[in-house]
mmCIF file of C-alpha atoms in Angstrom:
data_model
loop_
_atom_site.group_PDB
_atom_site.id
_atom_site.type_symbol
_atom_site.label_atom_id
_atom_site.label_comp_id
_atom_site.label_asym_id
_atom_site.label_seq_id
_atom_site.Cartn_x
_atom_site.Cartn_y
_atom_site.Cartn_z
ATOM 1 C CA UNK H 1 -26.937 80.961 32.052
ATOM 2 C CA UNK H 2 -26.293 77.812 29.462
ATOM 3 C CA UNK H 3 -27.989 77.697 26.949
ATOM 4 C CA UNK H 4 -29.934 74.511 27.980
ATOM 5 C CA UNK H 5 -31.499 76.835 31.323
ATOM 6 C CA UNK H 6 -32.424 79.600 28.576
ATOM 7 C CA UNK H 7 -34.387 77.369 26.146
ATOM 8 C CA UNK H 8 -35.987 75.613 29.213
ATOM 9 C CA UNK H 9 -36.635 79.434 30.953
ATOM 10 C CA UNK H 10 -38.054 80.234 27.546
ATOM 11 C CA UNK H 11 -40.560 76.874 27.269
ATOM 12 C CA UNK H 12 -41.229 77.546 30.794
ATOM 13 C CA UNK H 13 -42.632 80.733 30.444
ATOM 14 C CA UNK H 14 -44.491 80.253 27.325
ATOM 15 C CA UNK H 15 -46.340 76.876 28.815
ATOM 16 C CA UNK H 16 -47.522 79.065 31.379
ATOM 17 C CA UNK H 17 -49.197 81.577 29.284
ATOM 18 C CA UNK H 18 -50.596 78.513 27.194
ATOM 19 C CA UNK H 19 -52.588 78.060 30.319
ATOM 20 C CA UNK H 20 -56.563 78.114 28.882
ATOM 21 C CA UNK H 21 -55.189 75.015 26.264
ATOM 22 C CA UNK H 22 -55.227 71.522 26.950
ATOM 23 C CA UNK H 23 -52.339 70.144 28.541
ATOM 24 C CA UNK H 24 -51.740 67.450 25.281
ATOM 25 C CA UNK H 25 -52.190 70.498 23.172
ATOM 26 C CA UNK H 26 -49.475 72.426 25.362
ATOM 27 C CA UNK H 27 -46.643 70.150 25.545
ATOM 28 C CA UNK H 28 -46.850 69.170 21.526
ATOM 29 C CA UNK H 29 -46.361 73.286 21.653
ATOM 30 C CA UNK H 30 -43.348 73.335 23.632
ATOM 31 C CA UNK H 31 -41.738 70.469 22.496
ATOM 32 C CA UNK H 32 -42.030 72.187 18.995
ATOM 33 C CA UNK H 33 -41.078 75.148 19.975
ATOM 34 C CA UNK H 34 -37.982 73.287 21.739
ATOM 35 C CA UNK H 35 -36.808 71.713 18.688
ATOM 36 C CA UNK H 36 -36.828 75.025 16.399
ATOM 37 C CA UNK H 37 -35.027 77.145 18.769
ATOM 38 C CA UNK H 38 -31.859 74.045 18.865
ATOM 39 C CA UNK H 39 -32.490 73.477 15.495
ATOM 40 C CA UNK H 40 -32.227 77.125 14.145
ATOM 41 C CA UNK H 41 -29.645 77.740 16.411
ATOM 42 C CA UNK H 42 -27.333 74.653 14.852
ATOM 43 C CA UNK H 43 -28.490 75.755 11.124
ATOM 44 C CA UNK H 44 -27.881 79.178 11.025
ATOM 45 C CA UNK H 45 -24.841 79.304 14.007
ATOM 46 C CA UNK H 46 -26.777 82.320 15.784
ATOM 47 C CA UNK H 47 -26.525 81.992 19.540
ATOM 48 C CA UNK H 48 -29.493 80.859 21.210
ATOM 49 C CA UNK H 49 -30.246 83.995 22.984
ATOM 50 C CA UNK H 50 -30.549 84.932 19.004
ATOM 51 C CA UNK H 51 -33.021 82.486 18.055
ATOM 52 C CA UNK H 52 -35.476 83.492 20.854
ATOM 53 C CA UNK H 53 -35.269 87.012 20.576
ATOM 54 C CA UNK H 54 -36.049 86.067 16.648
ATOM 55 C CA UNK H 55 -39.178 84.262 18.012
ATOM 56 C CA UNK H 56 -40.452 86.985 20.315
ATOM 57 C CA UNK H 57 -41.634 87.594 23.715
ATOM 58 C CA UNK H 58 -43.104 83.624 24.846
ATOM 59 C CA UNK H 59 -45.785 85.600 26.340
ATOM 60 C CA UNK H 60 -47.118 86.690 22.829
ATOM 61 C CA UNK H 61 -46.055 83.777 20.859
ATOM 62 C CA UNK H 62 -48.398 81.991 23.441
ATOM 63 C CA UNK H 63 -51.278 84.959 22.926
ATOM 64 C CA UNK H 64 -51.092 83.860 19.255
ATOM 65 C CA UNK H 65 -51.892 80.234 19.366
ATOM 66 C CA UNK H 66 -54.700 81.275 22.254
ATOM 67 C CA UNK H 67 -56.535 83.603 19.733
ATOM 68 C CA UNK H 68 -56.596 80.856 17.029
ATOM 69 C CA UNK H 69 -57.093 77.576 19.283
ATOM 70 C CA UNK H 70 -59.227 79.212 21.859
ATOM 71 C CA UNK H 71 -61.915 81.135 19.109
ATOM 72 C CA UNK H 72 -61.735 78.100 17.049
ATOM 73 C CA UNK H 73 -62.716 75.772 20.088
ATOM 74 C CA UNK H 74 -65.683 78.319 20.920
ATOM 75 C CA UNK H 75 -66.940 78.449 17.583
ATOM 76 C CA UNK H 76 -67.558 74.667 17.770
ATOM 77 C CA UNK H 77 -68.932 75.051 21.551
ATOM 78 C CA UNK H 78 -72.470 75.670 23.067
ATOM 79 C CA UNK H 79 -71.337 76.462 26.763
ATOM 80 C CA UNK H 80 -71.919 80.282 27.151
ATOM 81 C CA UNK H 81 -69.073 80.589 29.388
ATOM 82 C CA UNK H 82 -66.890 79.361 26.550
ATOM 83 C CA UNK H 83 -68.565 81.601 24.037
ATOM 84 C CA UNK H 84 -68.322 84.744 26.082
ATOM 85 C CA UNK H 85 -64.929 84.063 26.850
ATOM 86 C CA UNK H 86 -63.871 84.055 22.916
ATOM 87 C CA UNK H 87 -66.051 86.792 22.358
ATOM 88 C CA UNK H 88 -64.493 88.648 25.380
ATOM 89 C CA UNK H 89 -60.879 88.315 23.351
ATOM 90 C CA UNK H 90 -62.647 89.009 19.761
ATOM 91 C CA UNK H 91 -63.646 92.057 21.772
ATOM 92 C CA UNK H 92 -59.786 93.653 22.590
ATOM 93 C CA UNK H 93 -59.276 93.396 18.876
ATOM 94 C CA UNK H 94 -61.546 96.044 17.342
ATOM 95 C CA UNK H 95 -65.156 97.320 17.651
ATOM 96 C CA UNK H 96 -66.941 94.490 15.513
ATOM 97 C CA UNK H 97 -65.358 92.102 18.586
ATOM 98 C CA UNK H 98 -66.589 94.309 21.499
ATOM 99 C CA UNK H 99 -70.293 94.675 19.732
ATOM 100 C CA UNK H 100 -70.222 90.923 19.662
ATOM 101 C CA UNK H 101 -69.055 91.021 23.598
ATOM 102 C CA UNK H 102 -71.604 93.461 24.532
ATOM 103 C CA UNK H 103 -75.088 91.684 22.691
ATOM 104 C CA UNK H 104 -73.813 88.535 23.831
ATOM 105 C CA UNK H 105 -74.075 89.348 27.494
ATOM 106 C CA UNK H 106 -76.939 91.375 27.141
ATOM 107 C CA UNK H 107 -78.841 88.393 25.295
ATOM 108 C CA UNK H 108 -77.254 85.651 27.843
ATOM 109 C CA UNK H 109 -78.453 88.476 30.718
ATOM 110 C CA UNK H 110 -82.219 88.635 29.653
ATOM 111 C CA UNK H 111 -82.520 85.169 28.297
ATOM 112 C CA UNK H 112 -81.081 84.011 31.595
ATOM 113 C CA UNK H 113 -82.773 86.005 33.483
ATOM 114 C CA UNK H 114 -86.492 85.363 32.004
ATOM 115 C CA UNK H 115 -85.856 81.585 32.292
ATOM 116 C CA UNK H 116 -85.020 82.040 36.065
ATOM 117 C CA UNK H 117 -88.358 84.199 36.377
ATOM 118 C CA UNK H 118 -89.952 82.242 34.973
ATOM 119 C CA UNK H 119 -88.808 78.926 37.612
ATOM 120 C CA UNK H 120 -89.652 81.975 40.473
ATOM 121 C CA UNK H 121 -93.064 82.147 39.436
ATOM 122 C CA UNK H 122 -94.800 78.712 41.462
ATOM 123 C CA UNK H 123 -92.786 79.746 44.116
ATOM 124 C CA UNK H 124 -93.398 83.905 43.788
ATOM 125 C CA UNK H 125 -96.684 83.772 42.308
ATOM 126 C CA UNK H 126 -97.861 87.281 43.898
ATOM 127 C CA UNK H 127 -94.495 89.073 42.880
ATOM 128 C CA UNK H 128 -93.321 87.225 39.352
ATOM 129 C CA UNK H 129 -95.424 88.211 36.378
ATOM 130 C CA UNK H 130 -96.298 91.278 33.321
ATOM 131 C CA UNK H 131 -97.388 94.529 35.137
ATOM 132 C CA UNK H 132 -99.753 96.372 32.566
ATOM 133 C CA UNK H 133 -100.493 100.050 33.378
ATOM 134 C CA UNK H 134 -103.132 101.836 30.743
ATOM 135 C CA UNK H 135 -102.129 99.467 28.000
ATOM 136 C CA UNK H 136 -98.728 99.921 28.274
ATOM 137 C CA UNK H 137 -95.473 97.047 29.620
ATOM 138 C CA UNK H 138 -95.260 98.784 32.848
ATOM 139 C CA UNK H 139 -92.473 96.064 34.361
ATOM 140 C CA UNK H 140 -91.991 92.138 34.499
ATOM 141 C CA UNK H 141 -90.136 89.949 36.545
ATOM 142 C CA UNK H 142 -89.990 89.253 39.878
ATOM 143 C CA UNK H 143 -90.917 92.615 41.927
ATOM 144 C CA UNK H 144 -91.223 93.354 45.657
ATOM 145 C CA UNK H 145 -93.394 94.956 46.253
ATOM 146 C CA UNK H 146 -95.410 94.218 42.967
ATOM 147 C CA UNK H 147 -96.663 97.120 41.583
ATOM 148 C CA UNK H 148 -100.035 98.417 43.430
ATOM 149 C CA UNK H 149 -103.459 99.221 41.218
ATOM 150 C CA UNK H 150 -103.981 100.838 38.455
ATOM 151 C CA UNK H 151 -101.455 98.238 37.346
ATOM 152 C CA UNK H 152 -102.147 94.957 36.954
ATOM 153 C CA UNK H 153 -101.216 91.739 36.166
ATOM 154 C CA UNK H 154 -102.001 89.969 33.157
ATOM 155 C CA UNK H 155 -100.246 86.498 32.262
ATOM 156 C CA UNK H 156 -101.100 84.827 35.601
ATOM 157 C CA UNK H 157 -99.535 81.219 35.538
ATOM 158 C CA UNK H 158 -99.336 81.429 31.632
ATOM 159 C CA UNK H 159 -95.984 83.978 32.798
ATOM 160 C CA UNK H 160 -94.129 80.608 33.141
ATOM 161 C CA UNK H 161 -94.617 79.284 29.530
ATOM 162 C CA UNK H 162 -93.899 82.765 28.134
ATOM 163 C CA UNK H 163 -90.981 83.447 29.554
ATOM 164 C CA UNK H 164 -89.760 79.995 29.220
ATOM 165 C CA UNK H 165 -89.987 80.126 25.572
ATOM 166 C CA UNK H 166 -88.613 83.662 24.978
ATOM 167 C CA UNK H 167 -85.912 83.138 27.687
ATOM 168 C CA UNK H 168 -84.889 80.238 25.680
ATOM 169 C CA UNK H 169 -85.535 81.302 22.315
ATOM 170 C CA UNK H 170 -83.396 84.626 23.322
ATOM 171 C CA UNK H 171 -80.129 82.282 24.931
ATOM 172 C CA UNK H 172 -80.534 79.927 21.740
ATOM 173 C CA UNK H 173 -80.795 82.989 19.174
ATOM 174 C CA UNK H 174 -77.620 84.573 21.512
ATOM 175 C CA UNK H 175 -75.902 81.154 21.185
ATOM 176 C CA UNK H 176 -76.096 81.146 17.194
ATOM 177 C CA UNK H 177 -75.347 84.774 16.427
ATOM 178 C CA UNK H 178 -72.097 84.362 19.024
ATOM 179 C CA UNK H 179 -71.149 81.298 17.092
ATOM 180 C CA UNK H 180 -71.283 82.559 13.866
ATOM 181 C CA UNK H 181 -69.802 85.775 14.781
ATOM 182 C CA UNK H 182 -66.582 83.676 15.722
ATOM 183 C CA UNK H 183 -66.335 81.995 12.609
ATOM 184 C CA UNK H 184 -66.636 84.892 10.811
ATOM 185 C CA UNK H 185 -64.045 86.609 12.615
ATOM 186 C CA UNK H 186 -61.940 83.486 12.033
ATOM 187 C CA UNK H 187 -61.626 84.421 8.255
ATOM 188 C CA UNK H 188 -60.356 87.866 9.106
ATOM 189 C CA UNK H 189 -57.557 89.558 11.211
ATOM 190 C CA UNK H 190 -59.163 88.033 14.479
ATOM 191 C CA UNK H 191 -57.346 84.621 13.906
ATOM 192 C CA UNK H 192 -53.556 86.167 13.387
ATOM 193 C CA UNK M 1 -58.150 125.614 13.970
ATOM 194 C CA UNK M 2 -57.606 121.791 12.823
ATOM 195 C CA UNK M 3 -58.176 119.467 15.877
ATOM 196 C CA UNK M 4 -54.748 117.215 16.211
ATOM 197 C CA UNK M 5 -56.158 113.905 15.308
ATOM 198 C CA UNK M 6 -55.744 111.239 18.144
ATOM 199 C CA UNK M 7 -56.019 108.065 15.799
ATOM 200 C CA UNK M 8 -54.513 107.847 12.525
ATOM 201 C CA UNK M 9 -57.311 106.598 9.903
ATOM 202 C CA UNK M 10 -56.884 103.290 8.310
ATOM 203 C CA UNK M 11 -56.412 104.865 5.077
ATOM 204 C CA UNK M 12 -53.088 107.003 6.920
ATOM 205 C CA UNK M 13 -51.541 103.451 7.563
ATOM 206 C CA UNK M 14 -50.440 101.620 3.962
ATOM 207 C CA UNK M 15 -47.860 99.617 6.447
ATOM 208 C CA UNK M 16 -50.258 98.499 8.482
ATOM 209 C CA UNK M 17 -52.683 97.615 5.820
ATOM 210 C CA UNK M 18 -49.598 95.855 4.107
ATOM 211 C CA UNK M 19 -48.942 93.802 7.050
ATOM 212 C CA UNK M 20 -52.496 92.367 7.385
ATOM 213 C CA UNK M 21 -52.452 91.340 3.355
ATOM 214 C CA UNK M 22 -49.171 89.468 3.935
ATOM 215 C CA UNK M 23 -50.846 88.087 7.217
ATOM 216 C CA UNK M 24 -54.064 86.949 5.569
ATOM 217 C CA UNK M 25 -51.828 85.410 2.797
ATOM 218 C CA UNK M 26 -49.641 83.381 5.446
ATOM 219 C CA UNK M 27 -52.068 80.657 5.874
ATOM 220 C CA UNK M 28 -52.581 79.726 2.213
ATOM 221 C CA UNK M 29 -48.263 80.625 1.605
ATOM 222 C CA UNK M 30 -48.028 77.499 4.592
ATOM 223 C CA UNK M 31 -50.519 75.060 2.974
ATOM 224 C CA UNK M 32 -48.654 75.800 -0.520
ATOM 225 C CA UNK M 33 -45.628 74.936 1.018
ATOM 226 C CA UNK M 34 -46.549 71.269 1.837
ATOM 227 C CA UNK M 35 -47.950 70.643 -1.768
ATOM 228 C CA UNK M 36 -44.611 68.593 -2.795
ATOM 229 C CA UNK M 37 -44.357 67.344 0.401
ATOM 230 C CA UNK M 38 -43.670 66.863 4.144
ATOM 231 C CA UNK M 39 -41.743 69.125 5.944
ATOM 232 C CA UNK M 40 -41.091 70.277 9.377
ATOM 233 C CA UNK M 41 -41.429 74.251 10.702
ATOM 234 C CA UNK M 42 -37.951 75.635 9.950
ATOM 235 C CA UNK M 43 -37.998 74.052 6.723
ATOM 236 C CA UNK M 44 -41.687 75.631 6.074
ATOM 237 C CA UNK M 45 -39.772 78.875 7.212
ATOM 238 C CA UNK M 46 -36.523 78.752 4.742
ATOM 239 C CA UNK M 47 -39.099 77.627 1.981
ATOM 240 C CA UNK M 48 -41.271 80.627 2.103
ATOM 241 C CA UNK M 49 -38.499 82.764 2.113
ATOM 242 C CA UNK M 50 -36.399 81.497 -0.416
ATOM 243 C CA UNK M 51 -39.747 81.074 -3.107
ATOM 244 C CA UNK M 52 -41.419 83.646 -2.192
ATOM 245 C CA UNK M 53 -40.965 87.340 -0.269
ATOM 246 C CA UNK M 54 -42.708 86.493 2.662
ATOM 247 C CA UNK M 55 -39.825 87.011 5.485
ATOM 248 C CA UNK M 56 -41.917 85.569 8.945
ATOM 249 C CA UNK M 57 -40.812 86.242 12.295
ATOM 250 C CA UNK M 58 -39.761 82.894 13.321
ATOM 251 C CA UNK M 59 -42.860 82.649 15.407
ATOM 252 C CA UNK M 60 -45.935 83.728 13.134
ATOM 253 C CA UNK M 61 -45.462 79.900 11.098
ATOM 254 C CA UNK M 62 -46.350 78.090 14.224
ATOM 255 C CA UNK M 63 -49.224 78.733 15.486
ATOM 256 C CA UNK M 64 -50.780 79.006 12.224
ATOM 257 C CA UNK M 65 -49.900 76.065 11.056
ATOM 258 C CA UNK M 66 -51.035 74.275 14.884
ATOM 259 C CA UNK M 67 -54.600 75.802 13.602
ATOM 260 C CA UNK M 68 -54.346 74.237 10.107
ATOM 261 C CA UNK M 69 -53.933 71.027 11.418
ATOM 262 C CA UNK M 70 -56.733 71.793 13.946
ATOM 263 C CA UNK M 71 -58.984 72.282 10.962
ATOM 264 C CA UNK M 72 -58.103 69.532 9.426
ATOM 265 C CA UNK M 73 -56.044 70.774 6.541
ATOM 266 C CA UNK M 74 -52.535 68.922 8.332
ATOM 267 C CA UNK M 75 -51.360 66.148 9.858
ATOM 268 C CA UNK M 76 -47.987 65.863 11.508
ATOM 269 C CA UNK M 77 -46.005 63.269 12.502
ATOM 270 C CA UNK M 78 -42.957 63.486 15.243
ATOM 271 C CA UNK M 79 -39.635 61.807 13.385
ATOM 272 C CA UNK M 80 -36.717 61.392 14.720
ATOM 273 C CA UNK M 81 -33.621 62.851 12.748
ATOM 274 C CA UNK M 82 -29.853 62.778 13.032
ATOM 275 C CA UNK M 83 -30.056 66.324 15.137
ATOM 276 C CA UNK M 84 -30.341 64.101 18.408
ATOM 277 C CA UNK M 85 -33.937 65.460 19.050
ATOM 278 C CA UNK M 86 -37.270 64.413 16.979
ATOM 279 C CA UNK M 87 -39.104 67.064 14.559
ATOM 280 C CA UNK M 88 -42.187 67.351 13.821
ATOM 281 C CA UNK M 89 -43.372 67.012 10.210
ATOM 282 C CA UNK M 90 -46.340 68.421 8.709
ATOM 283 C CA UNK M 91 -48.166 66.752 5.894
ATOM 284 C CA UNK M 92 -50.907 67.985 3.783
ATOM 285 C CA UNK M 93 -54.365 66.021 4.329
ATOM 286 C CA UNK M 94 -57.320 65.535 1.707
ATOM 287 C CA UNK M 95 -59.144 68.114 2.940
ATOM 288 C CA UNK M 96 -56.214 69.956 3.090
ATOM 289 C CA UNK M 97 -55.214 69.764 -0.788
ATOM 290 C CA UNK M 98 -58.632 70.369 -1.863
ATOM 291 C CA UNK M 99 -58.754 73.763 -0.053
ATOM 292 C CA UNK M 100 -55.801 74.639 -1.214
ATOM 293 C CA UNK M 101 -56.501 73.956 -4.507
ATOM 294 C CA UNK M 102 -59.642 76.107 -4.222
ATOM 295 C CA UNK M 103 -57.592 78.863 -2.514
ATOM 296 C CA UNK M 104 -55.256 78.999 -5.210
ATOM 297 C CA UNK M 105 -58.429 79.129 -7.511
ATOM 298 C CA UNK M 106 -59.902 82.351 -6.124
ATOM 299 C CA UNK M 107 -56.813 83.852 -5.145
ATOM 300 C CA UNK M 108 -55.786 83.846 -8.787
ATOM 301 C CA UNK M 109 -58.623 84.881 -10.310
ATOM 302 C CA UNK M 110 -59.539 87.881 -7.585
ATOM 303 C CA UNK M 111 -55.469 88.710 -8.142
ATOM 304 C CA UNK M 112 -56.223 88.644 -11.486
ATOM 305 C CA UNK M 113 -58.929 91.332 -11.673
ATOM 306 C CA UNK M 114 -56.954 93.289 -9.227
ATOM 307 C CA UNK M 115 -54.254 93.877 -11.280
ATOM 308 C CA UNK M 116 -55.751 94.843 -14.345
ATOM 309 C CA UNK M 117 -57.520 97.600 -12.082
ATOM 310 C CA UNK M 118 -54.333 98.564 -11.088
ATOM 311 C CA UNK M 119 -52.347 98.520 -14.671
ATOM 312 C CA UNK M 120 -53.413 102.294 -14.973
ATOM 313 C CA UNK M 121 -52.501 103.241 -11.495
ATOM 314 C CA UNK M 122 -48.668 101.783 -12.136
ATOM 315 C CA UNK M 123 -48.573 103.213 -15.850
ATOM 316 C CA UNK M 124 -49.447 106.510 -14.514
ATOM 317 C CA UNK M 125 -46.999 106.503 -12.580
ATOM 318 C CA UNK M 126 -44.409 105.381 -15.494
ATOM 319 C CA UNK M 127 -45.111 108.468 -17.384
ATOM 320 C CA UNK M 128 -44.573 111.081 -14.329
ATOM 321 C CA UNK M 129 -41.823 110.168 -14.281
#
């Protein structure tokens, strides 16, 4: 192989596993990387073969500007896919990561899930609702069958306007912590 | 009977912990690097290891210092040089001097404190021996 077809087998490899980055962001990447490995090669007289086994494996030179682009990006993002996604990475790197992982679906889960309840209600009214037995939460959401007498429900149509505004308040509080969990992960080990 | 334990404590791994200081240090060693002026990766590279003892796997500079300049703290420029292909030059910003100057701030005062917590730790050690 010349030494052209290994520098380009190289580049090739590592702009595939810079897949999740933009595609401006990608080539600025390879062409960098591109001009090291000749340039190292031509300072230092090592062989090329040299120079990229000095860089390292293209698949985790790529995993490292992933972490920092791709946690950065999410920090600064709202989507939940996004989030979940960084926090999905944060979560292969230690136990404060999968914590952040595992409340973040479980807040996206309920939040989601009231707010869709909530839209089932006009259309559900018999089985959406609170289910009270003796004073006590027996279940909510929307049930079939709906739970028979002595249970009972309470919120009627008011079910919609609760669990609109806890869904949401519970996908915006989700949102926040997620986000601020990412930057603070930023300023440790997460982002190297 | 003591259980064989499956994973090492933190404390068991002064390598490791080594590795993360000089890690954490990296991004602060790149932006220092640019105070006097532009340069491009390899030079960023040969600098670090000439002033300093931080020896980088060819690798760990780049990404790092794509982030800084995704915060803000660079801006690079492609230039094209007598080595028949362009390179691409990295320039502190504003933003990016004034953190650094703050960095440099804490990180000699905490540095500072550290070390006279550590004086009797080292001269301990003087006197064993």
């Amino acid at each position: 192989m010349t030494t052209e077809m290994q520098i380009d087998s190289y580049l090739t490899a590592l702009r595939l596993h810079l897949g999740p980055l933009t595609i401006a962001e990608r080539e600025e990447i390879v062409r960098e990387i591109g001009a090291h490995v000749r340039d190292s090669a031509e300072e230092t007289g090592a062989s090329v073969e040299t120079v990229l086994e000095r860089l390292g494996p293209a698949e985790e030179l790529a995993r490292q500007y992933r972490d920092g682009l791709l946690i950065r990006q999410a920090s600064r993002s709202f989507s939940p896919l996004t989030l979940l996604r960084a926090t999905l990475r944060l979560a292969t790197k230690g136990v404060f990561g999968f914590v952040v992982f595992f409340l973040g679906v479980f807040g996206y889960a309920i939040g989601g899930g009231l707010v869709l309840t909530a839209l089932m209600k006009p259309i559900l009214p018999g089985n959406t609702g609170l289910w009270l037995e003796n004073g006590h939460v027996l279940r909510s959401g929307v049930l079939f069958p709906p739970p028979g007498p002595p249970a009972h429900e309470v919120l009627g149509m008011w079910y919609i306007v609760v669990a609109l505004v806890v869904g949401s308040v519970l996908l915006l509080f989700t949102t926040w912590a997620i986000r601020n969990a990412l930057r603070i992960s930023q300023r440790w080990q997460a982002r190297l | 009977m003591a259980q064989p334990r499956a994973l090492p404590a933190e404390g068991d791994q002064p390598d490791r912990w080594e590795a993360q200081l000089r890690k954490g240090a990296l991004e602060m060693a790149a932006l220092a690097s640019l105070w006097r002026g532009r340069l491009y990766g390899l030079e960023i590279i040969r600098f670090l290891e000439s002033n300093s003892q931080l020896v980088l796997g060819e690798g760990t500079i780049y990404p790092i210092l794509t982030r800084l300049k995704a915060e803000g703290l660079l801006s690079s420029e492609w230039v094209e040089a007598e080595a028949g292909h362009p390179r691409k030059y990295y320039q502190l910003t504003e933003a990016g001097r004034e953190r650094l100057r703050r960095m440099a701030e804490a990180w000699t005062s905490f540095a500072g404190g550290l070390s006279r917590l550590l004086e009797p730790v080292l001269g301990k050690q003087e006197e064993v021996k």
